XYZ file of C-alpha atoms in Angstrom:
596
model
C -25.308 -12.232 11.591
C -23.702 -9.311 13.428
C -20.808 -7.467 11.808
C -20.207 -5.587 15.056
C -22.218 -4.540 18.105
C -23.993 -1.906 16.003
C -23.873 -3.266 12.455
C -26.069 -6.205 11.467
C -26.265 -8.216 8.282
C -29.642 -8.229 6.521
C -28.787 -9.695 3.120
C -29.897 -12.882 1.369
C -28.365 -15.863 -0.429
C -29.564 -16.752 -3.923
C -29.166 -20.398 -4.983
C -31.724 -20.137 -7.782
C -29.654 -17.973 -10.095
C -27.601 -19.835 -12.711
C -26.252 -16.887 -14.712
C -25.431 -13.648 -12.941
C -26.204 -10.652 -15.161
C -27.327 -13.184 -17.738
C -23.810 -14.331 -18.621
C -21.628 -15.344 -15.647
C -22.090 -18.916 -14.415
C -22.415 -18.968 -10.617
C -22.420 -22.605 -9.535
C -22.374 -21.584 -5.871
C -25.074 -18.954 -6.185
C -24.879 -15.300 -5.221
C -25.286 -13.133 -2.155
C -27.046 -9.786 -2.165
C -25.772 -7.924 0.867
C -27.627 -5.354 2.906
C -26.617 -3.970 6.293
C -28.342 -2.208 9.197
C -26.484 0.329 11.366
C -28.122 0.625 14.793
C -27.594 3.946 16.564
C -29.671 6.882 17.755
C -30.757 6.913 14.139
C -30.995 3.677 12.126
C -29.572 3.427 8.594
C -30.204 0.553 6.173
C -27.499 0.095 3.548
C -28.954 -0.899 0.127
C -31.675 -3.414 -0.767
C -31.616 -6.801 -2.550
C -32.837 -8.553 -5.695
C -36.564 -8.373 -6.466
C -37.059 -12.113 -5.909
C -36.242 -11.778 -2.194
C -38.489 -8.894 -1.145
C -40.187 -10.515 1.824
C -37.138 -12.406 3.077
C -35.175 -9.158 3.079
C -37.941 -7.150 4.780
C -38.136 -9.889 7.421
C -34.375 -9.524 7.946
C -34.719 -5.755 8.343
C -37.493 -6.211 10.908
C -35.465 -8.799 12.827
C -32.464 -6.481 12.910
C -34.347 -3.355 14.001
C -36.879 -4.929 16.377
C -39.621 -2.514 17.355
C -37.751 0.492 15.943
C -38.161 1.912 12.443
C -35.294 2.834 10.084
C -34.587 6.537 9.706
C -32.552 6.295 6.509
C -32.234 4.016 3.494
C -28.829 4.600 1.904
C -28.553 3.535 -1.738
C -25.002 3.271 -3.025
C -25.649 1.607 -6.375
C -28.720 1.429 -8.611
C -28.251 -1.937 -10.338
C -31.483 -3.889 -9.713
C -29.773 -6.607 -7.682
C -29.218 -3.882 -5.058
C -32.011 -1.388 -5.702
C -35.041 -3.434 -6.749
C -36.779 -3.132 -3.380
C -36.446 0.617 -2.863
C -40.129 1.307 -3.565
C -41.268 -1.704 -1.517
C -39.181 -0.542 1.444
C -40.404 3.046 1.216
C -44.010 1.841 1.118
C -43.498 -0.117 4.348
C -41.453 2.543 6.149
C -43.255 5.733 5.194
C -41.243 8.055 7.445
C -37.854 6.892 6.251
C -35.688 9.245 4.194
C -33.691 7.919 1.263
C -30.056 8.991 0.912
C -28.187 8.723 -2.391
C -26.392 10.598 -5.162
C -28.140 12.965 -7.571
C -27.618 10.570 -10.478
C -29.138 7.728 -8.462
C -32.363 9.675 -7.941
C -32.606 10.216 -11.709
C -32.361 6.443 -12.138
C -34.969 5.841 -9.423
C -37.473 7.812 -11.459
C -36.607 5.628 -14.460
C -37.058 2.415 -12.472
C -39.981 3.339 -10.193
C -41.645 6.378 -11.733
C -40.688 8.553 -8.756
C -37.527 10.134 -7.377
C -38.980 10.390 -3.844
C -38.609 14.175 -3.954
C -40.343 14.755 -0.625
C -38.259 12.143 1.243
C -34.824 12.329 -0.331
C -31.422 13.523 0.815
C -28.913 14.083 -1.994
C -25.271 13.546 -1.014
C -22.039 14.250 -2.856
C -18.312 13.854 -2.261
C -17.378 14.772 1.303
C -20.915 14.994 2.671
C -21.620 13.323 6.010
C -24.608 11.896 7.859
C -24.624 11.663 11.649
C -26.451 8.729 13.248
C -25.262 9.376 16.804
C -21.969 7.599 17.519
C -21.647 6.700 13.857
C -20.805 9.411 11.358
C -21.045 8.302 7.732
C -18.872 10.005 5.112
C -19.809 9.645 1.458
C -17.259 9.155 -1.300
C -18.255 9.328 -4.951
C -17.086 6.431 -7.112
C -18.311 7.210 -10.642
C -17.981 4.321 -13.131
C -17.117 1.798 -10.448
C -18.934 0.582 -12.293
C -21.987 2.796 -12.879
C -21.910 6.621 -12.870
C -24.097 7.087 -9.775
C -22.080 4.934 -7.376
C -21.111 6.132 -3.913
C -19.287 4.279 -1.164
C -19.722 5.024 2.528
C -17.174 5.198 5.352
C -18.231 4.790 8.982
C -15.551 6.629 10.937
C -16.769 5.308 14.311
C -16.196 1.619 13.554
C -13.804 2.231 10.630
C -16.008 0.298 8.202
C -16.033 0.864 4.440
C -19.331 -0.003 2.761
C -17.768 -0.595 -0.641
C -20.756 -1.049 -3.000
C -19.738 -3.571 -5.705
C -16.056 -3.135 -4.837
C -14.420 -6.187 -3.207
C -17.407 -8.332 -4.163
C -17.340 -11.878 -5.468
C -19.542 -14.548 -6.955
C -20.949 -17.170 -4.591
C -23.467 -17.277 -1.746
C -22.283 -16.730 1.831
C -23.298 -20.201 2.995
C -20.760 -21.822 0.632
C -17.070 -22.043 1.461
C -14.718 -21.323 -1.454
C -11.521 -19.448 -2.262
C -12.101 -15.693 -2.279
C -9.550 -14.680 -4.904
C -10.685 -16.911 -7.779
C -14.323 -15.839 -7.726
C -13.509 -12.225 -6.784
C -11.082 -12.025 -9.722
C -13.654 -13.437 -12.145
C -16.228 -11.002 -10.767
C -13.891 -7.996 -10.937
C -12.451 -8.656 -14.405
C -15.832 -9.532 -15.887
C -17.881 -6.728 -14.436
C -15.557 -3.915 -13.347
C -12.429 -4.674 -15.394
C -12.986 -1.993 -18.016
C -12.831 0.719 -15.375
C -9.359 0.241 -13.922
C -8.530 3.956 -13.948
C -11.687 4.745 -11.979
C -10.927 1.987 -9.455
C -7.415 3.367 -9.050
C -8.865 6.770 -8.189
C -11.173 5.173 -5.619
C -8.289 3.200 -4.084
C -6.339 6.445 -3.765
C -9.234 7.949 -1.804
C -9.506 4.799 0.315
C -5.792 4.940 1.156
C -6.461 8.059 3.243
C -8.944 6.188 5.469
C -8.301 3.909 8.428
C -10.260 0.876 7.236
C -10.703 -2.079 9.594
C -13.663 -3.804 7.880
C -14.953 -3.888 4.296
C -18.666 -4.582 3.739
C -19.291 -5.245 0.025
C -22.628 -5.752 -1.726
C -21.649 -9.278 -2.814
C -19.569 -11.858 -0.992
C -18.178 -12.058 2.536
C -17.430 -9.215 4.915
C -13.646 -8.723 5.004
C -12.026 -8.096 8.386
C -8.573 -9.675 8.426
C -5.544 -9.285 6.173
C -7.121 -6.328 4.348
C -3.765 -5.568 2.737
C -4.136 -8.770 0.711
C -7.501 -7.726 -0.742
C -6.444 -4.132 -1.328
C -3.238 -5.370 -2.973
C -5.133 -7.611 -5.375
C -7.495 -4.784 -6.293
C -4.522 -2.530 -6.942
C -2.953 -5.176 -9.187
C -6.168 -5.855 -11.095
C -7.114 -2.210 -11.583
C -3.609 -1.209 -12.704
C -3.549 -4.154 -15.166
C -0.365 -5.534 -13.677
C 0.574 -9.210 -13.620
C -0.731 -11.096 -10.607
C 1.182 -14.360 -11.063
C 3.876 -15.805 -13.306
C 2.443 -18.182 -15.868
C 1.150 -18.687 -19.393
C -2.440 -18.983 -20.598
C -3.075 -20.819 -23.870
C -6.530 -20.072 -25.288
C -7.484 -22.049 -28.377
C -10.196 -23.280 -30.691
C -9.896 -26.421 -32.766
C -12.307 -27.879 -35.302
C -10.810 -31.269 -36.116
C -8.250 -31.578 -33.333
C -5.033 -30.558 -35.078
C -4.779 -27.161 -33.420
C -5.526 -28.820 -30.082
C -2.648 -31.275 -30.640
C -0.303 -28.364 -31.337
C -1.434 -26.625 -28.144
C -0.891 -29.755 -26.076
C 2.586 -30.215 -27.565
C 3.441 -26.588 -26.839
C 2.186 -26.867 -23.247
C 4.519 -29.823 -22.665
C 7.454 -27.816 -24.020
C 6.620 -24.842 -21.791
C 6.489 -27.004 -18.682
C 9.802 -28.669 -19.506
C 11.396 -25.247 -19.941
C 10.377 -24.149 -16.445
C 7.070 -22.318 -16.828
C 5.590 -22.358 -13.287
C 1.974 -22.508 -14.500
C 0.466 -23.405 -17.879
C -3.315 -22.939 -18.083
C -5.180 -24.176 -21.166
C -8.670 -23.106 -22.255
C -10.708 -24.688 -25.047
C -12.787 -21.602 -25.791
C -15.639 -23.598 -27.328
C -16.182 -25.551 -24.106
C -14.811 -23.579 -21.168
C -16.335 -20.936 -18.945
C -15.400 -17.861 -20.986
C -15.295 -15.601 -17.909
C -12.675 -17.853 -16.283
C -10.527 -17.746 -19.414
C -10.753 -13.955 -19.523
C -9.928 -13.632 -15.809
C -6.841 -15.843 -16.148
C -5.649 -13.878 -19.179
C -5.449 -10.899 -16.812
C -4.082 -12.982 -13.939
C -0.967 -14.224 -15.744
C 1.647 -12.279 -17.650
C 1.731 -14.232 -20.895
C -0.936 -15.312 -23.373
C -0.840 -17.575 -26.418
C -3.778 -17.519 -28.850
C -4.271 -20.472 -31.194
C -7.088 -20.729 -33.715
C -8.104 -21.590 -37.231
C -8.905 -19.357 -40.155
C -12.691 -19.548 -40.502
C -14.700 -17.927 -43.299
C -11.723 -15.643 -44.041
C -11.796 -14.581 -40.380
C -11.180 -16.427 -37.110
C -13.242 -19.017 -35.290
C -16.186 -17.280 -33.533
C -15.224 -18.312 -29.972
C -11.754 -16.842 -30.427
C -13.233 -13.605 -31.755
C -15.517 -13.428 -28.714
C -12.603 -14.060 -26.363
C -10.429 -11.313 -27.865
C -13.372 -8.900 -27.798
C -13.764 -9.595 -24.078
C -10.066 -8.776 -23.596
C -10.085 -5.551 -25.586
C -13.344 -4.379 -23.978
C -11.671 -4.687 -20.570
C -8.497 -2.792 -21.571
C -6.179 -5.792 -21.845
C -2.596 -4.537 -21.645
C 0.937 -4.982 -20.343
C 1.262 -8.616 -21.458
C 3.432 -10.814 -23.717
C 1.414 -12.424 -26.519
C 2.114 -15.262 -28.946
C 0.059 -16.375 -31.958
C -0.608 -19.760 -33.544
C -2.710 -20.027 -36.695
C -4.025 -23.010 -38.640
C -5.269 -22.857 -42.217
C -5.427 -25.384 -45.006
C -5.249 -22.958 -47.937
C -5.326 -19.243 -46.970
C -4.391 -18.769 -43.298
C -5.374 -15.332 -41.989
C -5.914 -16.036 -38.297
C -2.650 -14.594 -36.946
C -3.044 -11.372 -38.904
C -6.662 -11.004 -37.779
C -5.899 -11.661 -34.110
C -3.041 -9.168 -34.112
C -5.234 -6.524 -35.742
C -7.915 -7.056 -33.105
C -5.327 -6.413 -30.370
C -3.756 -3.348 -31.988
C -5.588 -0.929 -29.703
C -4.283 -2.563 -26.516
C -1.566 -0.752 -24.591
C 1.883 -2.162 -23.905
C 1.437 -5.547 -25.565
C 4.650 -7.226 -26.700
C 4.241 -9.854 -29.419
C 6.576 -12.811 -29.754
C 8.925 -12.724 -32.727
C 7.788 -16.235 -33.650
C 4.336 -16.910 -35.102
C 3.452 -20.568 -35.588
C 1.889 -21.320 -38.992
C 0.161 -24.702 -39.193
C -1.058 -25.884 -42.578
C -3.752 -28.423 -41.624
C -1.523 -30.395 -39.227
C 1.826 -30.102 -37.502
C 4.852 -30.894 -39.644
C 8.595 -30.502 -39.221
C 8.549 -26.770 -39.976
C 5.635 -25.837 -37.701
C 7.005 -28.076 -34.933
C 10.266 -26.131 -35.112
C 8.237 -22.926 -34.809
C 6.594 -24.324 -31.675
C 10.069 -24.915 -30.235
C 11.090 -21.351 -31.050
C 7.891 -19.954 -29.515
C 8.444 -22.004 -26.351
C 12.002 -20.643 -26.124
C 10.737 -17.061 -26.378
C 8.048 -17.553 -23.764
C 10.367 -19.325 -21.344
C 13.475 -17.200 -21.768
C 13.031 -15.540 -18.388
C 12.178 -18.830 -16.627
C 15.292 -20.461 -18.058
C 17.417 -17.469 -17.018
C 16.024 -17.493 -13.483
C 17.039 -21.051 -12.672
C 20.651 -21.993 -12.041
C 20.539 -25.252 -13.946
C 19.281 -23.669 -17.203
C 20.647 -20.115 -17.027
C 23.383 -18.764 -19.282
C 25.402 -17.079 -16.543
C 27.870 -15.460 -18.904
C 25.422 -13.711 -21.228
C 27.279 -10.450 -21.530
C 24.590 -9.037 -23.828
C 23.107 -8.080 -20.430
C 25.503 -5.137 -20.657
C 23.538 -3.866 -23.665
C 20.551 -3.310 -21.367
C 22.358 -0.550 -19.493
C 21.218 2.956 -20.442
C 20.238 6.116 -18.614
C 17.747 3.897 -16.916
C 16.449 2.931 -13.517
C 17.804 -0.007 -11.572
C 17.303 -1.854 -8.332
C 20.601 -2.469 -6.528
C 20.267 -5.473 -4.219
C 22.564 -6.269 -1.307
C 22.513 -8.095 2.017
C 23.638 -6.851 5.432
C 24.065 -10.341 6.861
C 20.582 -10.357 8.382
C 18.226 -9.459 5.561
C 18.127 -8.582 1.879
C 17.957 -4.967 0.802
C 17.140 -3.094 -2.384
C 17.605 0.480 -3.619
C 16.474 2.416 -6.709
C 19.367 4.090 -8.563
C 19.779 5.769 -11.958
C 23.557 6.027 -11.969
C 24.877 2.822 -13.536
C 27.480 3.047 -16.304
C 29.684 0.618 -18.198
C 33.158 2.189 -18.013
C 35.322 -0.450 -19.765
C 34.772 -3.627 -21.750
C 38.227 -5.217 -21.351
C 37.658 -6.205 -18.654
C 33.933 -5.474 -18.304
C 33.632 -2.913 -15.565
C 30.542 -1.155 -14.235
C 30.406 2.052 -12.182
C 27.566 2.393 -9.697
C 27.127 5.649 -7.785
C 25.105 5.662 -4.543
C 24.274 8.428 -2.082
C 26.151 7.941 1.177
C 22.952 8.572 3.152
C 21.463 5.356 1.777
C 21.794 2.196 3.839
C 22.804 0.260 0.697
C 25.963 2.357 0.413
C 26.925 1.274 3.934
C 26.242 -2.411 3.180
C 28.116 -2.513 -0.132
C 31.091 -0.658 1.357
C 31.312 -3.506 3.893
C 30.518 -6.535 1.714
C 31.988 -5.515 -1.650
C 29.226 -7.173 -3.698
C 25.893 -6.164 -5.214
C 23.420 -7.101 -7.941
C 22.194 -4.613 -10.530
C 18.622 -5.366 -11.670
C 17.756 -3.559 -14.917
C 14.120 -2.499 -14.580
C 11.940 -3.001 -17.646
C 9.073 -0.844 -18.862
C 6.453 -3.156 -17.335
C 7.593 -2.275 -13.791
C 4.694 -0.689 -11.870
C 4.939 2.228 -9.466
C 4.777 -0.139 -6.483
C 8.350 -1.262 -7.304
C 9.559 2.316 -6.891
C 7.508 2.791 -3.718
C 9.005 -0.340 -2.183
C 12.646 0.154 -3.116
C 12.805 3.941 -3.349
C 10.609 5.470 -0.658
C 11.773 3.660 2.489
C 15.019 2.662 4.145
C 16.285 -0.901 4.266
C 17.664 -0.216 7.734
C 14.143 -0.043 9.176
C 12.082 -2.003 6.610
C 12.431 -5.494 5.149
C 11.844 -4.738 1.487
C 11.594 -8.423 0.600
C 9.207 -9.422 3.383
C 6.727 -12.012 2.186
C 8.730 -12.790 -0.963
C 10.377 -16.044 -1.995
C 13.547 -14.556 -3.492
C 15.616 -15.851 -6.376
C 19.371 -15.764 -5.842
C 22.418 -15.486 -8.041
C 25.692 -17.303 -7.452
C 26.934 -14.579 -5.091
C 24.003 -15.298 -2.774
C 22.227 -12.013 -3.390
C 18.639 -11.546 -4.491
C 17.576 -10.742 -8.032
C 14.026 -9.666 -8.829
C 11.680 -12.351 -10.227
C 9.635 -9.780 -12.171
C 9.930 -6.423 -13.869
C 13.559 -6.743 -14.974
C 15.077 -7.601 -18.343
C 18.498 -8.562 -16.992
C 20.711 -8.520 -13.945
C 24.422 -8.473 -13.284
C 26.328 -9.579 -10.206
C 29.127 -7.159 -9.402
C 32.285 -7.342 -7.282
C 33.700 -4.035 -6.071
C 37.288 -3.472 -7.241
C 37.693 0.216 -6.444
C 35.882 2.908 -4.459
C 35.881 6.613 -5.355
C 34.728 9.145 -2.752
C 32.554 11.802 -4.399
C 31.701 13.811 -1.278
C 27.944 13.207 -0.927
C 28.107 10.000 -3.002
C 30.373 7.037 -3.404
C 31.248 5.427 -6.745
C 31.829 1.676 -6.812
C 33.928 0.440 -9.753
C 33.042 -3.214 -10.236
C 33.782 -6.290 -12.313
C 30.956 -8.475 -13.611
C 30.891 -11.939 -12.028
C 27.534 -13.080 -13.464
C 25.178 -11.702 -16.107
C 21.764 -13.021 -17.156
C 19.286 -11.706 -19.722
C 15.746 -12.333 -18.469
C 13.613 -10.840 -21.265
C 13.641 -8.527 -24.277
C 11.309 -5.942 -22.750
C 12.759 -2.432 -23.071
C 14.772 -0.950 -20.210
C 12.915 1.533 -18.000
C 14.424 4.953 -18.638
C 14.019 7.907 -16.319
C 11.921 9.703 -18.940
C 9.664 6.685 -19.371
C 9.169 6.520 -15.614
C 8.236 10.181 -15.432
C 5.822 9.982 -18.393
C 4.200 6.591 -17.945
C 4.726 5.149 -14.452
C 4.868 7.857 -11.822
C 1.322 8.880 -10.837
C 0.380 12.415 -11.800
C 0.019 14.472 -8.598
C -3.465 15.654 -7.747
C -2.817 19.414 -7.538
C -6.136 20.682 -8.853
C -7.491 23.408 -6.606
C -4.551 23.098 -4.213
C -2.042 25.695 -3.098
C 1.426 24.684 -2.012
C 4.317 22.549 -3.253
C 4.599 19.197 -5.028
C 7.436 16.662 -4.767
C 8.836 16.018 -8.257
C 10.061 12.576 -7.169
C 6.877 10.946 -5.848
C 4.096 13.512 -6.352
C 3.385 14.212 -2.657
C 1.551 17.523 -2.239
C 2.423 19.853 0.662
C -0.392 22.346 1.151
C 0.696 25.655 2.621
C 2.020 29.090 1.729
C 5.620 28.321 2.657
C 7.593 25.079 2.578
C 9.829 24.803 5.687
C 13.541 24.705 4.842
C 13.983 21.447 6.757
C 10.905 19.726 5.330
C 11.359 16.092 4.255
C 8.837 14.367 1.993
C 6.989 11.777 4.125
C 6.779 9.386 1.157
C 10.130 9.422 -0.628
C 12.215 11.208 2.063
C 13.575 13.810 -0.381
C 14.185 17.359 0.805
C 12.933 20.780 -0.276
C 15.211 20.882 -3.333
C 12.966 18.294 -4.956
C 9.743 20.307 -4.444
C 8.184 22.686 -6.959
C 5.598 25.352 -6.254
C 2.125 24.461 -7.560
C 1.022 26.730 -10.360
């Protein structure tokens, strides 16, 4: 298989393996990918599992013909990629091996030699010229071992991504990429989200047209989709709206409660309810879906003054992988001394940004009138935002939405008659309560100001603390005149026809402009409230919270110049031009600070 005119596939498919890394079921096998770059010099990228030595060496020979490889590049030392290093070097005795310093230490551990007389040690920023192809090496420590490097071919714009963007499944089997890539990522790499985020930041500076991972298919089209999923997974954000119920049940009573709850959730508008019997399911799938969806309900029995072993294992998988930023509900069953809810909550105490439901369901042996009422209350809590999002179930006059206003951050949505628009603002104030009037101040340079001046209507979306930085990038760092900020979305609409955000808000209000006040550079819109919905009880995103917890810290180490206090963009240079405009957030020099 040719990746391009110069890059050839030399990997193998494994249909003998049943458990990858001894724990992950792989019904469709596994691929171990290796690549050959043909140029004036020939480079082989990584090896394969020890059980496929001769098949792989045959593939190398077929790819190179009568020529011999000049370099063997090792990006990752796990044995499924490195097991044949010594075999290869014994066959090709003039080949040099290229890898990181830490990888050569591991080679000595695995093979008894670090190939001192034939090695080339590379670090961040080093390059290797093959002729037309110049390979640049990028360190990726703890993605997911400390020695990992990835390699960028600037000639064909190919990223050799090591274990990044890999998936379970052999290449001769057709299956959905996301499901098996998610299970692979969460199970194997999930603990190291911060490290993956750093690698994605490095990758964002490269023009990548093809991704060649060490497992799974080569990715050539719609790379934004794959990069977007990796950004979501590694930042622990919610991928899809839905609820996972993970349970254990000894005699069936807890299972009956779970099934009853699932029915209630569906009736109340939950778009996806996924149920896992932890004693019988594929544990890795349950863990992956707990990260995929935004809400999780745990239901189990008290067992030996603890919790049922499969539930303990499940929660340990979550905490090991830095489970966070989710809404969690608890159901416990116990015939005489129930402790399950307390134990589960204690196990999750170290997780960041978990919000627990106010209602805990206490079942004493079997459901009764009291515990059934608790199930109803839990379903109401979990479906509050779904109910508020749909016209037929929403309370459209819930003026407690006004209580969500603070010195916070908001997305103002509007429509110019052709497309929807959105803008980040932090100047929203309730000015009177009889009648309820809201003041919204917007810079005249913003396209939204122009639209609202013409249409007289807007929606104010109160951002909640679970909003990721991508929300601010989308609505704050680009103009709605030139960009469709809702492209690819299926928007939800209020009665005035305008969009409200399906995620990351705790309320929204529809406003009608009653008065306009000209404030020179800004315009203030005095508005009445025509609709108000409370979506969730998650705290409102304040400006301080955004600065401390959401906005990425700028990478200024070792740099000389100026940093944008709004988005973190770094301008390197002795002097910042007076007319300089930040290329990311479009703010001027007044929002830059000198580094150091």
